[in-house]
Structure formats: structure tokens, C-alpha cells
Amino acid sequence: MQCAPKWFVRCLLTAGMTLLAGFNPLCGEESDFSGELPSIPGKSPDESLKAIRLKGGFHAELVAAEPLIRSPMGMTFDEYGRAFVVELPEYNQYASPAPHGKGSIRRLVDTDGDGRFDQATVYVDDLDYPTAVACWNGGILVGVAPDILFCKDTDGDGIADIQQRLFTGFGQDKAGEGMFNSFQWRFDNRFHIPTGLDGGEIVAVADPSQADQKIDKPINVRGQHLLLEPRQMTLTATSGGGQHGMSLDRWQLRGFVCGNSEPVHMIMYDGRYLSRNPYLQAPAAAINIAPEGKFTKLMRISPVEPWRILRTRLRSQGAIPGSDEGGSASGFFTGATGITSYQGDAWPNEFLDNVFVGEVANNLVYRARLEPAGVGLTAHRADAEAEFLASSDNWFRPVQFANAPDGTLYVIDMYRQLIEGAAFLAPQILKHMDTSAGANQGRIYRIAPDGFQPKPVARLGDLPTVELVKLLEHTNGWHRLTASRLIYERQDSAAIAPLNAMAKSSSSPLARIMALYSLQGLSALEPSLVISELRSDDPRARQHALRLAESFVDRPDVAEAVVAVAQDNELSVRYQAAFTLGAFPAQAATTALSQLALKDGADAWMQLAILSSVGDRRGEFFTQLLKNPQTRQEPQIRKLLVILAEQMGAANSKTELTQFLKELNSLSESPADHSLAVELVRNVVNKHSSLGELLDGTAGGKVHSILATMADEAEATAQNESQATDARVNAIRTLGVMPFDRVQATLANLITPREPQPIQAAALETLSRYDSDNVAAMMIDVWKSQTPPLRATSVETLFSRPQWIGQFLDAVSDNRIATAELDPARIALLKKHQDAKIRERAEKLFAGATIDRRADVVAAYQSSLEKAGDVERGRALFRKTCAACHKLEGVGESIGADLNAIKDRGMAAVMLNILDPNREVKPQFFTYVVALESGRTVTGMIAAETANSLTLRKSDNTTETILRVDIEEIVSTGLSFMPEGLEKQLDVAAMADLLAYLNASK
């Protein structure tokens, strides 16, 4: 649903942007476009219903509309079939002088059983931007950032009289649904809570009556989701991603999320497994599985809004910033939201587990079918000729869905004239728009097969617990999940016997699995039932049985059964087994992991699962992989050995390193084994520089010989100017294994200006590994001769330790370094440093430093748009200046924004982004300051996040992976990772050349 990126508001607040002032330096005087922006009127509920076009065999039915509801954006059903709807009239109102009322949770009831809601009460009112709701214990959990509330009606009037704060710390951003949303009940007795884009530092509220009291260490949920155990009210972080919407498949083995521009992402692993191996660097858990992603062709039937056409034209002309998407104003994903897997029984079976995504900007619902692809899935378009659902009503905004008690799918239509975030519209357009139009309207539709007849909703809350157990076999997902939740809520021992019977004899493998989880929730799960299900004929049941087996790690019979399943014929089962084996400490589990490595280790996801399970038995696993001469040279085994060597070096465990040395000394003298040994030693020392002490001979045997030879060769190669640059760079990095006093003079020579830039950069990088005051002095001595990229590397190092910052400030004070030579953003960071002395010195030294007026810089370069630049010179400039972060024509790094089809954006807009990178910043390109528990700070763009680490791309284009346990604080600067001041490297003529090349790129 969020069409207004949350970063926009932050830029306004943190970077001092003036975009909303209504003037753009590229436009000159402000233009009046009112004649091109006629207002499109809304429709009545009945008229809007008639505007819907559905796949053959289906029709839409209106089940609720204004005045019963207003601005609905989420809903859930309780055990009596009553709907609790999240109302968000505040959406898009942050720019308005008077917001259109606060949000609420409204309860809807169908009192006459005709399939339409006819009674509404405001269950919870006066909520500041609610975004999620779920039923629990006779009440509801409400997501209203920064809090999760529990609200309950105890006197039967339909209005909650209890309101408790349970957790706090979730991020807030009223530009759209960047906040947490889409609470989902899982039959493993947890609520799954997606945290959206805003993340947060989450803590439990100690006493609900005391709002300021908190307990527990905060959980950082940047890039993660949460699992809420509702009886004890405890939170656990797990893998996450996505923006607005999250869904689980029928078996709850696959999680799906979406983002504005990418309709279907799949969550590939549970981040809780990664915590067993804190040195494991993992890719993002949520990956795009829609082959065409954003550029999936959408078949809208509504007319394109005039404001979209105008915006595209202005962008093409460079009059306003932003991509014109090749001149197309619509027809592709820009507002994907509410991803939902169909779980009902009213539709034909072929639709089960199909994924539905609302595209609010194009007034339609997209459907994808899922097909296996390795251990993952691919989401293919399911409807070839027309969308599953499309409306000709421009106000139709399908923001969310709900699997309903009647087995159908409900579509939640927020119904707004403008769904695009107001902050994302140029002021020339925005001033003619009514951002509140539709705030008091909204519709909910039932999507039913032709001939469908609604039935009275079963009142599950009135059923005895033994009857709830039977519903685990129901064909409708709502019945199964609601029964699962109620069984866990009630904690009724009367459920144990029928659950055991179901687990043993039900013909439904899904029901058997749900029975096992319910027994686990009642503390009554017997390991024999898990062992039995590990031998199930259904591979999905075997996967769940593996997860359940993790509760019985002390049972040899369970461990034996798990090890056996590791040889399963199904790849998906082996993938889960690779994760589960990490819970079992037995030697047999380690052996099973080594067998999986040989069979499936070439698959990157299997490799991740195996390494997550290795945990603190890296040495044992390393020995297993290395001992077989026939298999240790297999590519996947060799790769795993190299990764294990890196992890052992990073872990710095004496036991592991001793085992490492022992195993390497036992290798043969064959060329293949010698090559392997050298590679392994190199990877250990690259992660653990203090191994230089082994050069004195304590390593013994082969390893000492390798280290000594490596050190001698590194010194010789690093200083040999006739050697290839790449060879010298690798040698310089190897110098970091040696004591500082041995390499200090060599590195001092290598950072002088007579050396090529890559050599100097490698030497600076190696120096950063040593904690010596001499390092700062060496860098300051060569500062005057350094190019801007080298200074960036020096600054990264100098700013990483407080004592080095002090030496740097001394140099500024002594005029050895000019204040104008430092990036304004760096000055701002110094003035906010944790150390009070550094802050005070920075305030005095840089009292007159101001950030350049970007508008003046942009104006000064306007003539480059008129010049006929040279494409070849521009190509060379790109590769010199831009390729470190951007890739084009197969050259460069894909770190910054995607430059494919960049010429379609208009060169004026491109130049604006180059010269004023903070004008329009996507959240993934923000610069962050990460303060570590050690007192060191690292600054850069977050390139990747996992459950146990994040990777920063620093301004000198090196990366550093940081464990979450080492992080004290993460703070966004609100500034782009792309630096300001590129005009210092590009004069007007050079800019014309660069733009000519970008405009000619294919």
C-alpha cells in the first residue's frame, strides 16, 4: 500500500530539503498545471462494485461500505465471525493543515446472517496511526507504532474497556505503511509480526499501568520480523523483509512478503537458526521470486490519472526529479501491497496457495501461482489475458485481503482518490490534489465463485475444546487456524486425548501436524509421535516433524530418526534437515551434515543451512570434510572448508585453531593438498591478524612453513613494482598477518603518491588492522598528496578509533589538514560524536563549516545540458568516477542505484541526482553510523542484514560485516551514501561528457 517512501519525510527533516516549497531550480518560476489536473470523481459503493471485472467463474459481493466503515486497511475475524477492521483516515494527511481524524479499530457484525455486515461499533478509538490487528484471548492485539496494545471488551457493549501497552519501540513514519503490519497467527502457537520498513528497538513494557517502565534488552528488528508467544508475551526475532503485507502458505512452511515495486518475495530461512553460528554471513532472507519483478506487465482497465501523465512528462523533461520509467505513466508495479495466500474451501482447489497481491496504483489484484525452484519457489503470472481482478474505478485501492470464515477471499478497498504518498508528488502537482478525498469512505468485497451461497458463520467460540480439535481437519483455513488458536488459549487438558488420536490416525497429514503443534502448546507432545511423522509419506509433514524434533534433542531415538531423514529423497526435506541437525550435538549429526555437504553443498541455500548448524563445532566439521582425500577437492567441499577457515579465524577459539593446525599438518604433500592448505591458511589469517605470532615457530610443521613462506613472499611481492597490481594488492593484505613493527616501514612506503592508487588503498586498508598511534600519524603525513578516494579510505580508518580522531583533529588545528578538505557530512558526524571531548573540539574547529548550497551548484552546471559531450570521454569518466558503486555495460559494482534504462530518466534529472544526491534518497541508500560496544564506530550504507549481522558498505567502497551482539546503536544520518561534491572531480565540460555517455548507454 505504501506508495510514499518513508525516506522522503526523513529527508525533509534531516537534510533540510525545500522541495515542498513549490520551487524547483530546473523549472524556474513555478508553473500552474491546474488545467491539466481535472479531478476524477469517486463512485458510490454499488457503482464501484459494477466497475469490477473478475476472472471468469467469479464475482464480487459488497459486504461492508461507508458509513459503516472508513479508510479500512486491514482486518481479522474472531471466533464468532465478527470482523475487526483497522481504520486509517490519517493516511496521507501528514501534509494537511488538519489531519482527517485519528484511526480506530471497528468491529463489524452480520446480525441477520445474510452475508453482509450490518452493525458496527468503534471497538478502540483515538489511535494514532494503527496498522495491524489480531484476535487473542477474547480481545485483540493492535499494532499502533510505537506500541502493541491488548484491548478487550469485558462488559459486552462492543467497546474495549481494557487497553494495555505490551511492547513499545516500533518505528513510526506517517508517510505511509512503512510501519509494522499484517499480524498472522501460526499454528506453532505464535503470532508472526512483520516489522515493515521502519524496524525499531523493541522492549516489553514492565507494568502496563506505568508507560515509562521497560524491561529486557531491546530487540533490534531492522530487516527482521518478530514472533510473539502470546501466553507469556515474549518476542523472538526471526527472518523478515517486505513492506506492507505478509502471508504464510497453507502448510506454513513458506512466508511471503512484498514491496512497492516487487510483488512477491519469499523468506528463505528462519533467522533463529543463524544465531547458532554468529560468524556466518548470510544473504537477505527475503528474495524476489517473481521473474519480471517490478516490470511485470499489468493489465489495468482504469484510465491513467492525469496527474500521473503530467508527472511522467515533467520527469522526462527534467523539470522534477525522479524516473519517468521510460515514458510510461502506469502499467507496472509501483504500489504492490497486502500479499496473501488463498487458504479457503469455497473456491476450486486449483486456487489453493495461489498468491494474491493488491496493486493500489493500478486499481487491480494480481495473482501468481507457485512452482518449485530448488529449495525455493518461482511465482509465475497466473492470468495471461487479464488480471484476476481489475476495476475501472480509479478510487479502487485493494490494500489488503483476508481469508474469510465462509471460505472465500475478502478484498479490503481503502477507497481513496490519491493513494500515492503526498510526499512523493512534486509541489506543482500536489497543490491541486485533495489528499483527504475518500478518508470517510471504504469498502470490503467478498470474492466468490459463481453460484456461491453464504452460510451462517460457525461460532467456534461456543464450541467445547474437543469439538475444536475436530476442526483441525476442516477444509477451510480460517476454521483450522482459529481452532488452533483457541486450543492454545484455553490450555484445556480435555484436548490432549483427541489430539493424540488425530496425530496417530488422521488421514490428513496437515491435521496430524497441527495436532502435534497443539500438543506441544499443551506441553503434552510425545516424541514417539514426532518420530512417526518423520516417516510420513508427505514431505511437508516430514519438514514440520523435523522442526518439532528440535524439542527433543536429548532423546537418542529422535536424533537417530532425524539423521535418517537427512538422506531424504526430497530436496526440501533435506534443506530443513540441514537446519535441524544443528540442534543435535551427537557425532552422527555432524556426520550427516558432512554427507549433506557432499550431496547438496553446491546449492548456496543448502550451504547456508549446513553452516548455520555447524555452530561451535566448526573444528569437528572441518575435520570431517578434510579427512577424505577423494572428496576434499570437490568444489563444494573446498568452498565450505574455506568458509570454515574464515569463521575459525574470526571466532579466535584456541581449541578450534589448534585443531585447524593439526589437520593441516596431516595433509599430504601432493600439489592439490598443498594448494588447499595454502588457501585455508590464507583465509584464517585474513580474519585473525594476531596469528602473526605463529611466525615464531609455535605453529610447527607445515603451517609454520606456509606462514613463513607467505610472509616472505608477501613482503617481496608487495614492494616489487614489476609485479602485477592485483598480485601486489593481495600481498599487501597478507602483510596484515605480521607484527606491526615488521611491516611499518614497508607500509609507509606503499602509501606514498609514487605508488598506484590501488596499492595505496590496499596499504591503507592493511594499516587499519593495527591498533597503534603510528597508524594515524602515517596517514596524516601523506594526506596532502592523497586523491579524494584515498582520503575517503584514510578517513574511514581515522574515524574508527577515538584516539585516531584526536590525532586527526590535531592535524586540523595545526592546519596540516584544511577544514574544506573534509566531507560536510563527516563534520556533522563529528559534532554528534559519543565522546564529549571530540564533540567540543569539532564544534570549535568547524564552527564556520557549512554544507554547500546544492541549488547553486546545480544552477552552475545547467550549461552542461546544452553541450555536445563526448561519449568515449564520458565512458572513461564513468569508469573512473562512478564504477565503484554503479554498474553499466557490464563494468562496475551494483552497489548504488540501478542504471539500466537511465537515459529514459532525462539527463536533467540524472544530473540533479549526481550533483544533489540528498534531494531524493531511497532508504536502502541512506548512510548509517553504527556505534560498537568496543567504542569503535563504523559509517556506511547498510548493504545487507541478517538475523545476526549487518554489512556496511563504507565510503571507500570496502565492506565490513558487524555482528549484532557487538552493536550499541544504529543511527541514520538521513544523508545519501552517494557523496556530495562530485563537481570537484567533474567540471562543466566533463559533466557534459558523462551525461552524453549515460544518454547513449544501452
Coordinates of N, CA and C in Angstrom, one line a residue, residues 749-870:
N749 N 56.1 3.1 2.9 CA 56.5 3.4 1.6 C 55.4 3.2 0.6
L750 N 54.4 2.2 0.9 CA 53.4 1.9 0.0 C 52.2 2.9 -0.1
I751 N 52.2 3.8 0.9 CA 51.1 4.8 0.9 C 51.6 6.1 0.3
T752 N 52.8 6.2 -0.3 CA 53.3 7.4 -0.9 C 52.7 7.6 -2.3
P753 N 52.6 8.8 -2.8 CA 52.0 9.1 -4.1 C 52.6 8.5 -5.3
R754 N 53.9 8.0 -5.2 CA 54.5 7.3 -6.3 C 53.9 6.0 -6.6
E755 N 53.2 5.4 -5.7 CA 52.6 4.1 -5.9 C 51.2 4.3 -6.6
P756 N 50.8 3.3 -7.4 CA 49.4 3.4 -8.0 C 48.3 3.5 -6.9
Q757 N 47.2 4.0 -7.2 CA 46.1 4.2 -6.2 C 45.7 2.9 -5.6
P758 N 45.5 1.8 -6.4 CA 45.1 0.5 -5.7 C 46.1 0.0 -4.7
I759 N 47.4 0.3 -4.9 CA 48.4 -0.1 -4.0 C 48.3 0.7 -2.7
Q760 N 48.2 2.0 -2.9 CA 48.0 2.9 -1.7 C 46.7 2.4 -0.9
A761 N 45.6 2.2 -1.6 CA 44.4 1.8 -0.9 C 44.6 0.5 -0.1
A762 N 45.2 -0.5 -0.7 CA 45.4 -1.7 0.0 C 46.3 -1.5 1.2
A763 N 47.3 -0.7 1.1 CA 48.2 -0.4 2.2 C 47.4 0.3 3.3
L764 N 46.6 1.2 3.0 CA 45.7 1.9 4.0 C 44.8 0.9 4.7
E765 N 44.2 0.0 3.9 CA 43.3 -1.0 4.4 C 44.0 -1.9 5.4
T766 N 45.3 -2.3 5.1 CA 46.1 -3.1 6.0 C 46.4 -2.4 7.2
L767 N 46.8 -1.2 7.1 CA 47.2 -0.4 8.3 C 46.0 -0.3 9.3
S768 N 44.8 -0.3 8.8 CA 43.6 -0.1 9.7 C 43.5 -1.3 10.6
R769 N 44.2 -2.4 10.4 CA 44.1 -3.6 11.2 C 44.9 -3.5 12.5
Y770 N 45.8 -2.5 12.5 CA 46.7 -2.4 13.7 C 46.2 -1.3 14.6
D771 N 46.2 -1.5 15.9 CA 45.8 -0.5 16.9 C 47.1 0.2 17.4
S772 N 47.6 1.1 16.6 CA 48.8 1.8 17.0 C 48.6 3.3 16.6
D773 N 49.1 4.2 17.5 CA 49.0 5.6 17.2 C 49.8 6.0 16.0
N774 N 50.8 5.1 15.7 CA 51.6 5.4 14.5 C 50.8 5.3 13.2
V775 N 49.7 4.6 13.2 CA 48.9 4.4 12.0 C 48.3 5.8 11.6
A776 N 47.7 6.5 12.6 CA 47.2 7.8 12.3 C 48.2 8.8 11.8
A777 N 49.4 8.7 12.5 CA 50.5 9.6 12.1 C 50.9 9.4 10.6
M778 N 51.0 8.1 10.2 CA 51.4 7.8 8.9 C 50.4 8.3 7.9
M779 N 49.1 8.2 8.2 CA 48.1 8.6 7.2 C 48.0 10.1 7.1
I780 N 48.2 10.8 8.2 CA 48.2 12.3 8.2 C 49.4 12.8 7.5
D781 N 50.5 12.1 7.5 CA 51.7 12.6 6.9 C 51.5 12.6 5.3
V782 N 50.7 11.7 4.8 CA 50.5 11.6 3.3 C 49.2 12.3 2.9
W783 N 48.5 12.9 3.8 CA 47.1 13.4 3.5 C 47.2 14.4 2.3
K784 N 48.1 15.3 2.3 CA 48.2 16.3 1.3 C 48.3 15.7 -0.1
S785 N 48.9 14.6 -0.2 CA 49.2 14.0 -1.6 C 48.1 13.0 -2.0
Q786 N 47.1 12.8 -1.2 CA 46.1 11.8 -1.5 C 45.0 12.3 -2.4
T787 N 44.5 11.5 -3.2 CA 43.3 11.8 -4.1 C 42.1 11.6 -3.2
P788 N 40.9 12.2 -3.6 CA 39.7 12.0 -2.8 C 39.3 10.6 -2.4
P789 N 39.4 9.6 -3.3 CA 39.1 8.2 -2.9 C 40.0 7.7 -1.8
L790 N 41.3 8.1 -1.9 CA 42.3 7.6 -0.9 C 42.0 8.3 0.5
R791 N 41.6 9.6 0.4 CA 41.3 10.3 1.6 C 40.1 9.7 2.3
A792 N 39.1 9.2 1.4 CA 38.0 8.5 2.0 C 38.4 7.3 2.8
T793 N 39.3 6.5 2.2 CA 39.8 5.4 3.0 C 40.5 5.8 4.3
S794 N 41.3 6.8 4.2 CA 42.0 7.3 5.4 C 41.0 7.8 6.4
V795 N 40.0 8.5 6.0 CA 39.0 9.0 6.9 C 38.3 7.8 7.6
E796 N 37.9 6.8 6.8 CA 37.3 5.6 7.4 C 38.1 5.0 8.5
T797 N 39.4 5.0 8.3 CA 40.3 4.4 9.3 C 40.4 5.4 10.5
L798 N 40.7 6.6 10.2 CA 41.0 7.6 11.3 C 39.8 7.8 12.2
F799 N 38.6 7.7 11.6 CA 37.4 7.9 12.4 C 36.9 6.7 13.1
S800 N 37.6 5.6 13.0 CA 37.1 4.3 13.6 C 37.6 4.2 15.1
R801 N 38.6 4.9 15.5 CA 39.1 4.9 16.9 C 39.2 6.3 17.5
P802 N 38.7 6.5 18.7 CA 38.7 7.8 19.3 C 40.1 8.4 19.3
Q803 N 41.1 7.6 19.6 CA 42.4 8.2 19.7 C 42.9 8.7 18.4
W804 N 42.5 8.1 17.3 CA 42.9 8.5 16.0 C 42.2 9.7 15.6
I805 N 40.9 9.9 16.0 CA 40.2 11.1 15.7 C 40.9 12.3 16.4
G806 N 41.4 12.0 17.6 CA 42.1 13.1 18.3 C 43.3 13.6 17.5
Q807 N 44.1 12.6 17.0 CA 45.2 13.0 16.2 C 44.8 13.7 14.9
F808 N 43.7 13.3 14.3 CA 43.2 13.9 13.1 C 42.8 15.4 13.4
L809 N 42.1 15.6 14.5 CA 41.7 17.0 14.9 C 42.9 17.8 15.2
D810 N 44.0 17.2 15.8 CA 45.2 17.9 16.0 C 45.8 18.4 14.7
A811 N 45.7 17.6 13.6 CA 46.2 18.0 12.3 C 45.4 19.1 11.7
V812 N 44.0 19.1 12.0 CA 43.2 20.2 11.5 C 43.5 21.5 12.2
S813 N 43.7 21.4 13.5 CA 44.1 22.5 14.4 C 45.4 23.1 13.9
D814 N 46.4 22.3 13.5 CA 47.7 22.7 13.1 C 47.8 23.1 11.6
N815 N 46.6 23.1 10.9 CA 46.5 23.4 9.5 C 47.2 22.4 8.6
R816 N 47.5 21.3 9.1 CA 48.1 20.2 8.2 C 47.0 19.6 7.4
I817 N 45.7 19.7 7.9 CA 44.5 19.3 7.1 C 43.6 20.5 7.1
A818 N 43.1 20.9 6.0 CA 42.2 22.1 5.9 C 40.8 21.6 6.1
T819 N 40.0 22.5 6.8 CA 38.6 22.1 7.1 C 37.8 21.9 5.8
A820 N 38.2 22.6 4.7 CA 37.4 22.4 3.5 C 37.7 21.1 2.8
E821 N 38.7 20.3 3.3 CA 39.0 19.0 2.7 C 38.2 17.9 3.3
L822 N 37.3 18.2 4.2 CA 36.5 17.1 4.9 C 35.1 17.2 4.4
D823 N 34.5 16.1 4.1 CA 33.1 16.0 3.7 C 32.2 16.6 4.7
P824 N 31.3 17.5 4.3 CA 30.4 18.2 5.3 C 29.6 17.2 6.2
A825 N 29.3 16.0 5.6 CA 28.6 15.0 6.4 C 29.5 14.5 7.5
R826 N 30.8 14.4 7.3 CA 31.7 13.9 8.3 C 31.8 14.9 9.4
I827 N 31.8 16.2 9.0 CA 31.9 17.2 10.1 C 30.6 17.1 11.0
A828 N 29.5 16.9 10.3 CA 28.2 16.8 11.1 C 28.3 15.6 12.1
L829 N 28.9 14.5 11.6 CA 29.0 13.4 12.5 C 29.9 13.6 13.6
L830 N 31.0 14.3 13.4 CA 32.0 14.6 14.5 C 31.3 15.5 15.5
K831 N 30.4 16.4 15.1 CA 29.7 17.3 16.1 C 28.7 16.5 16.9
K832 N 28.4 15.3 16.5 CA 27.4 14.5 17.2 C 28.1 13.2 17.9
H833 N 29.4 13.2 17.9 CA 30.1 12.0 18.4 C 29.8 11.7 19.8
Q834 N 29.9 10.4 20.2 CA 29.6 10.0 21.5 C 30.5 10.6 22.6
D835 N 31.7 10.8 22.2 CA 32.7 11.3 23.1 C 32.6 12.9 23.2
A836 N 32.3 13.3 24.4 CA 32.0 14.8 24.6 C 33.2 15.6 24.2
K837 N 34.5 15.2 24.4 CA 35.6 15.9 24.1 C 35.8 16.1 22.6
I838 N 35.5 15.0 21.9 CA 35.5 15.1 20.4 C 34.4 16.1 19.9
R839 N 33.3 16.0 20.5 CA 32.2 16.9 20.0 C 32.6 18.3 20.2
E840 N 33.1 18.6 21.4 CA 33.5 20.0 21.7 C 34.6 20.5 20.8
R841 N 35.6 19.7 20.5 CA 36.7 20.1 19.6 C 36.1 20.3 18.2
A842 N 35.3 19.5 17.8 CA 34.7 19.6 16.4 C 33.9 20.9 16.3
E843 N 33.1 21.2 17.3 CA 32.3 22.4 17.3 C 33.2 23.6 17.1
K844 N 34.3 23.6 17.8 CA 35.2 24.8 17.7 C 36.0 24.8 16.4
L845 N 36.5 23.7 16.0 CA 37.3 23.7 14.8 C 36.5 23.9 13.5
F846 N 35.2 23.4 13.5 CA 34.4 23.5 12.3 C 33.2 24.5 12.5
A847 N 33.4 25.5 13.3 CA 32.3 26.4 13.6 C 31.8 27.1 12.4
G848 N 32.7 27.3 11.5 CA 32.3 28.1 10.3 C 32.0 27.2 9.1
A849 N 32.1 25.9 9.3 CA 31.8 25.0 8.2 C 30.3 24.8 7.9
T850 N 30.0 25.0 6.7 CA 28.6 24.8 6.3 C 28.5 23.9 5.1
I851 N 27.3 23.3 4.9 CA 27.1 22.4 3.8 C 26.8 23.3 2.6
D852 N 27.5 22.9 1.5 CA 27.3 23.7 0.2 C 25.8 23.9 -0.1
R853 N 25.5 25.0 -0.8 CA 24.2 25.2 -1.3 C 24.1 24.4 -2.6
R854 N 23.4 23.3 -2.5 CA 23.3 22.4 -3.7 C 22.6 23.1 -4.9
A855 N 21.6 24.0 -4.6 CA 20.9 24.6 -5.7 C 21.8 25.5 -6.5
D856 N 22.8 26.1 -5.8 CA 23.8 27.0 -6.5 C 24.7 26.1 -7.4
V857 N 25.1 25.0 -6.9 CA 25.9 24.0 -7.7 C 25.2 23.6 -8.9
V858 N 23.9 23.2 -8.7 CA 23.1 22.7 -9.8 C 22.9 23.8 -10.9
A859 N 22.6 25.0 -10.4 CA 22.5 26.1 -11.4 C 23.7 26.3 -12.2
A860 N 24.9 26.2 -11.5 CA 26.1 26.5 -12.2 C 26.4 25.4 -13.3
Y861 N 25.8 24.3 -13.2 CA 26.1 23.2 -14.2 C 25.0 23.1 -15.3
Q862 N 24.1 24.0 -15.3 CA 23.0 23.9 -16.3 C 23.5 23.9 -17.7
S863 N 24.6 24.6 -18.0 CA 25.1 24.7 -19.3 C 25.6 23.4 -19.9
S864 N 26.0 22.4 -19.0 CA 26.4 21.1 -19.4 C 25.3 20.4 -20.1
L865 N 24.1 20.7 -19.9 CA 22.9 20.1 -20.6 C 22.8 20.5 -22.0
E866 N 23.4 21.7 -22.3 CA 23.4 22.2 -23.7 C 24.6 21.8 -24.5
K867 N 25.7 21.3 -23.9 CA 26.9 21.0 -24.6 C 26.8 19.6 -25.2
A868 N 27.5 19.5 -26.3 CA 27.5 18.1 -27.0 C 28.7 17.4 -26.4
G869 N 28.5 16.6 -25.5 CA 29.6 15.9 -24.8 C 30.1 14.7 -25.7
D870 N 31.3 14.3 -25.3 CA 31.9 13.2 -26.0 C 31.7 11.9 -25.2

